[in-house]
Amino acid sequence: MTIEWGWFPDHADEMTRLTADHLATAVPAVLLGLLIALPLAVLAHRVRPLRGFVLGASNILYTIPSLAFFVLLLPVTGLTRTTAIVGLTAYTLVVLVRNTVEGLDAVPAKAREASQAMGTRPLRTLLTVELPLALPVIMAGVRVATVMSISLVSVASYIGYGGLGQLFTDGFQRNYPTPVIAGVALTLLLALVADALLVTVQWLCTPWRRGTTSRQRSFKWRKAA
């Protein structure tokens, strides 16, 4: 397999455009998935009889092959970016809903009870106590959903909105490996950068964990000494 390195500078503008298209499809899908998953997860957490139904429904969506899902959406949303975003959003739900439910389940009961004892309303308790404490688990789901969406965008090249996936299609059709390698490398780079950004966001949003981690490391160091 021969790589033509001269292809990369000659197609820099195309790669930039396709990278932007890739992000324009993947990012809205994750954000919409999070907006849908949060209320569903809270409902599943608070109303136990609905837990199995909500988690089961998200799992069923994930079992549908991505290409088949896009085809099923075509009569409704047409050959538009909306089709790709709706399909990807559905796939993020299986991760985001489950992780949010597990994060809420892991919140100590004493934290809720203390908030209620102070006269805090349930909605405020959810926003100021439960969700912040569940944030590390939720963010783990967001990271997985983001990387998954960045990967699955390429499948949407079938409907013309596959971002970097169009490089795969072009390379395979012409039996020309250079665009395929470029597409794979850029997709991997996008996933790594997005994951690093989300780790940074989590670090900034959970200052109490930074202090705990530092104290734990200090304690372990002193104990070892």
Short mmCIF file of C-alpha atoms in Angstrom, two decimals:
data_model
loop_
_atom_site.label_atom_id
_atom_site.label_comp_id
_atom_site.label_asym_id
_atom_site.label_seq_id
_atom_site.Cartn_x
_atom_site.Cartn_y
_atom_site.Cartn_z
CA MET A 1 0.00 0.00 0.00
CA THR A 2 1.55 3.26 -1.19
CA ILE A 3 0.73 6.63 0.36
CA GLU A 4 1.08 9.67 -1.85
CA TRP A 5 2.17 12.35 0.62
CA GLY A 6 1.73 15.08 -1.96
CA TRP A 7 -2.02 14.44 -1.86
CA PHE A 8 -2.34 15.93 1.64
CA PRO A 9 -1.27 19.55 0.95
CA ASP A 10 -3.16 19.51 -2.36
CA HIS A 11 -6.40 18.57 -0.55
CA ALA A 12 -5.94 20.58 2.66
CA ASP A 13 -8.99 22.75 1.95
CA GLU A 14 -11.15 19.71 1.30
CA MET A 15 -10.02 18.01 4.50
CA THR A 16 -10.74 21.18 6.48
CA ARG A 17 -14.23 21.44 5.01
CA LEU A 18 -15.01 17.78 5.65
CA THR A 19 -13.70 18.03 9.21
CA ALA A 20 -16.02 20.98 9.85
CA ASP A 21 -18.94 19.02 8.33
CA HIS A 22 -18.05 16.07 10.53
CA LEU A 23 -18.22 18.19 13.67
CA ALA A 24 -21.40 19.91 12.49
CA THR A 25 -23.08 16.51 12.51
CA ALA A 26 -21.51 14.85 15.55
CA VAL A 27 -21.66 17.71 18.08
CA PRO A 28 -25.39 18.55 17.71
CA ALA A 29 -26.21 14.84 18.00
CA VAL A 30 -24.45 14.56 21.37
CA LEU A 31 -25.99 17.79 22.67
CA LEU A 32 -29.50 16.74 21.62
CA GLY A 33 -28.91 13.29 23.07
CA LEU A 34 -27.91 14.84 26.39
CA LEU A 35 -30.98 17.11 26.42
CA ILE A 36 -33.23 14.11 25.84
CA ALA A 37 -31.36 11.71 28.12
CA LEU A 38 -31.33 13.92 31.23
CA PRO A 39 -35.12 14.13 31.75
CA LEU A 40 -35.57 10.48 30.74
CA ALA A 41 -32.92 9.38 33.22
CA VAL A 42 -34.40 11.50 36.01
CA LEU A 43 -37.80 9.97 35.26
CA ALA A 44 -36.35 6.45 35.29
CA HIS A 45 -34.54 7.21 38.55
CA ARG A 46 -37.53 8.71 40.33
CA VAL A 47 -40.26 6.40 38.96
CA ARG A 48 -38.84 2.91 39.39
CA PRO A 49 -41.55 1.07 37.38
CA LEU A 50 -40.50 3.08 34.30
CA ARG A 51 -36.81 2.29 34.72
CA GLY A 52 -36.86 -0.94 32.75
CA PHE A 53 -38.97 0.55 29.97
CA VAL A 54 -36.76 3.61 29.49
CA LEU A 55 -33.50 1.65 29.51
CA GLY A 56 -34.98 -1.08 27.33
CA ALA A 57 -36.24 1.41 24.75
CA SER A 58 -32.81 3.03 24.42
CA ASN A 59 -31.22 -0.40 24.04
CA ILE A 60 -33.64 -1.33 21.26
CA LEU A 61 -32.69 1.80 19.30
CA TYR A 62 -29.04 0.80 19.53
CA THR A 63 -29.72 -2.62 18.01
CA ILE A 64 -30.89 -1.08 14.72
CA PRO A 65 -27.99 -1.00 12.22
CA SER A 66 -26.92 2.60 11.62
CA LEU A 67 -27.23 2.44 7.84
CA ALA A 68 -30.69 0.90 8.08
CA PHE A 69 -31.72 3.58 10.57
CA PHE A 70 -30.69 6.35 8.17
CA VAL A 71 -32.67 4.66 5.38
CA LEU A 72 -35.76 4.44 7.59
CA LEU A 73 -35.49 8.16 8.36
CA LEU A 74 -35.16 9.24 4.71
CA PRO A 75 -38.93 9.33 3.98
CA VAL A 76 -39.40 11.62 6.99
CA THR A 77 -36.39 13.93 6.99
CA GLY A 78 -35.06 13.42 3.46
CA LEU A 79 -31.48 13.67 2.24
CA THR A 80 -30.53 16.29 4.81
CA ARG A 81 -28.13 16.66 7.70
CA THR A 82 -31.16 16.31 9.98
CA THR A 83 -31.36 12.63 9.05
CA ALA A 84 -27.79 12.04 10.19
CA ILE A 85 -28.22 14.04 13.40
CA VAL A 86 -31.48 12.30 14.36
CA GLY A 87 -29.95 8.87 13.79
CA LEU A 88 -26.83 9.65 15.77
CA THR A 89 -28.86 11.22 18.57
CA ALA A 90 -30.80 8.00 18.96
CA TYR A 91 -27.59 6.02 19.30
CA THR A 92 -26.21 8.31 22.02
CA LEU A 93 -29.24 7.68 24.22
CA VAL A 94 -28.27 4.13 25.17
CA VAL A 95 -25.06 5.43 26.77
CA LEU A 96 -26.28 8.76 28.10
CA VAL A 97 -29.51 7.50 29.68
CA ARG A 98 -27.86 4.54 31.41
CA ASN A 99 -24.90 6.54 32.72
CA THR A 100 -27.12 9.32 34.02
CA VAL A 101 -29.37 6.83 35.83
CA GLU A 102 -26.33 5.12 37.35
CA GLY A 103 -24.86 8.47 38.35
CA LEU A 104 -28.06 9.50 40.11
CA ASP A 105 -28.29 6.10 41.80
CA ALA A 106 -24.77 6.60 43.17
CA VAL A 107 -25.61 9.89 44.90
CA PRO A 108 -25.49 9.27 48.67
CA ALA A 109 -28.91 9.27 50.28
CA LYS A 110 -27.55 11.43 53.11
CA ALA A 111 -26.81 14.20 50.61
CA ARG A 112 -30.45 14.24 49.48
CA GLU A 113 -31.72 14.04 53.03
CA ALA A 114 -29.52 16.94 54.13
CA SER A 115 -30.81 19.06 51.26
CA GLN A 116 -34.42 18.21 52.09
CA ALA A 117 -33.83 18.94 55.77
CA MET A 118 -32.75 22.44 54.78
CA GLY A 119 -36.11 22.93 53.07
CA THR A 120 -34.77 22.69 49.53
CA ARG A 121 -37.34 21.84 46.91
CA PRO A 122 -36.92 18.60 44.91
CA LEU A 123 -36.07 20.40 41.64
CA ARG A 124 -33.41 22.51 43.30
CA THR A 125 -32.03 19.44 45.07
CA LEU A 126 -31.76 17.75 41.69
CA LEU A 127 -29.97 20.70 40.08
CA THR A 128 -27.68 21.69 42.95
CA VAL A 129 -26.98 18.38 44.69
CA GLU A 130 -27.82 15.26 42.71
CA LEU A 131 -26.67 16.23 39.20
CA PRO A 132 -23.38 17.78 40.36
CA LEU A 133 -22.55 14.68 42.41
CA ALA A 134 -23.53 12.45 39.47
CA LEU A 135 -21.53 14.55 37.01
CA PRO A 136 -18.41 12.31 36.85
CA VAL A 137 -20.51 9.30 35.81
CA ILE A 138 -22.58 11.41 33.41
CA MET A 139 -19.46 12.86 31.82
CA ALA A 140 -18.07 9.37 31.33
CA GLY A 141 -21.17 8.63 29.27
CA VAL A 142 -20.82 11.89 27.36
CA ARG A 143 -17.24 10.99 26.47
CA VAL A 144 -18.26 7.57 25.15
CA ALA A 145 -21.23 9.03 23.26
CA THR A 146 -19.04 11.72 21.69
CA VAL A 147 -16.38 9.31 20.47
CA MET A 148 -19.09 6.96 19.22
CA SER A 149 -20.86 9.75 17.31
CA ILE A 150 -17.62 10.96 15.72
CA SER A 151 -17.04 7.40 14.54
CA LEU A 152 -20.59 6.81 13.26
CA VAL A 153 -20.79 10.06 11.29
CA SER A 154 -18.82 8.35 8.54
CA VAL A 155 -21.74 5.98 7.92
CA ALA A 156 -23.87 8.99 6.99
CA SER A 157 -21.77 9.42 3.83
CA TYR A 158 -24.46 7.21 2.28
CA ILE A 159 -26.82 10.20 2.40
CA GLY A 160 -24.15 12.77 1.62
CA TYR A 161 -23.51 14.04 5.16
CA GLY A 162 -20.75 11.73 6.33
CA GLY A 163 -18.07 14.37 6.81
CA LEU A 164 -14.71 12.64 6.72
CA GLY A 165 -16.50 9.44 5.70
CA GLN A 166 -16.61 10.84 2.17
CA LEU A 167 -12.84 10.34 2.05
CA PHE A 168 -13.40 6.65 2.80
CA THR A 169 -16.00 6.37 0.05
CA ASP A 170 -13.82 8.20 -2.45
CA GLY A 171 -10.78 6.09 -1.65
CA PHE A 172 -12.62 2.77 -1.80
CA GLN A 173 -14.38 3.59 -5.06
CA ARG A 174 -11.12 4.54 -6.76
CA ASN A 175 -9.03 1.86 -4.99
CA TYR A 176 -6.89 4.74 -3.76
CA PRO A 177 -5.77 4.28 -0.13
CA THR A 178 -4.44 7.78 0.57
CA PRO A 179 -7.86 9.46 1.17
CA VAL A 180 -8.92 6.50 3.32
CA ILE A 181 -5.84 6.86 5.53
CA ALA A 182 -6.42 10.62 5.76
CA GLY A 183 -10.03 10.07 6.79
CA VAL A 184 -9.11 7.49 9.43
CA ALA A 185 -6.34 9.68 10.86
CA LEU A 186 -8.50 12.80 11.05
CA THR A 187 -11.43 10.91 12.59
CA LEU A 188 -9.12 9.45 15.25
CA LEU A 189 -7.61 12.88 15.90
CA LEU A 190 -11.08 14.43 16.29
CA ALA A 191 -12.06 11.73 18.78
CA LEU A 192 -8.90 12.22 20.84
CA VAL A 193 -9.22 16.02 20.90
CA ALA A 194 -12.92 15.86 21.80
CA ASP A 195 -12.24 13.39 24.62
CA ALA A 196 -9.44 15.58 25.97
CA LEU A 197 -11.71 18.64 25.91
CA LEU A 198 -14.44 16.77 27.79
CA VAL A 199 -11.94 15.59 30.42
CA THR A 200 -10.90 19.22 30.88
CA VAL A 201 -14.53 20.33 31.19
CA GLN A 202 -15.16 17.67 33.83
CA TRP A 203 -12.03 18.72 35.72
CA LEU A 204 -13.18 22.35 35.72
CA CYS A 205 -16.75 21.47 36.77
CA THR A 206 -15.76 19.21 39.67
CA PRO A 207 -13.31 21.21 41.82
CA TRP A 208 -14.21 19.20 44.93
CA ARG A 209 -12.83 16.04 43.30
CA ARG A 210 -9.51 17.74 42.58
CA GLY A 211 -9.08 18.50 46.27
CA THR A 212 -10.07 14.97 47.27
CA THR A 213 -7.67 13.43 44.77
CA SER A 214 -4.79 15.58 46.02
CA ARG A 215 -5.48 14.66 49.63
CA GLN A 216 -5.71 10.97 48.75
CA ARG A 217 -2.38 11.09 46.93
CA SER A 218 -0.78 12.95 49.84
CA PHE A 219 -2.13 10.40 52.29
CA LYS A 220 -0.85 7.48 50.20
CA TRP A 221 2.57 9.12 49.89
CA ARG A 222 2.83 9.68 53.65
CA LYS A 223 1.63 6.16 54.36
CA ALA A 224 4.23 4.72 51.99
CA ALA A 225 6.94 6.85 53.60
#
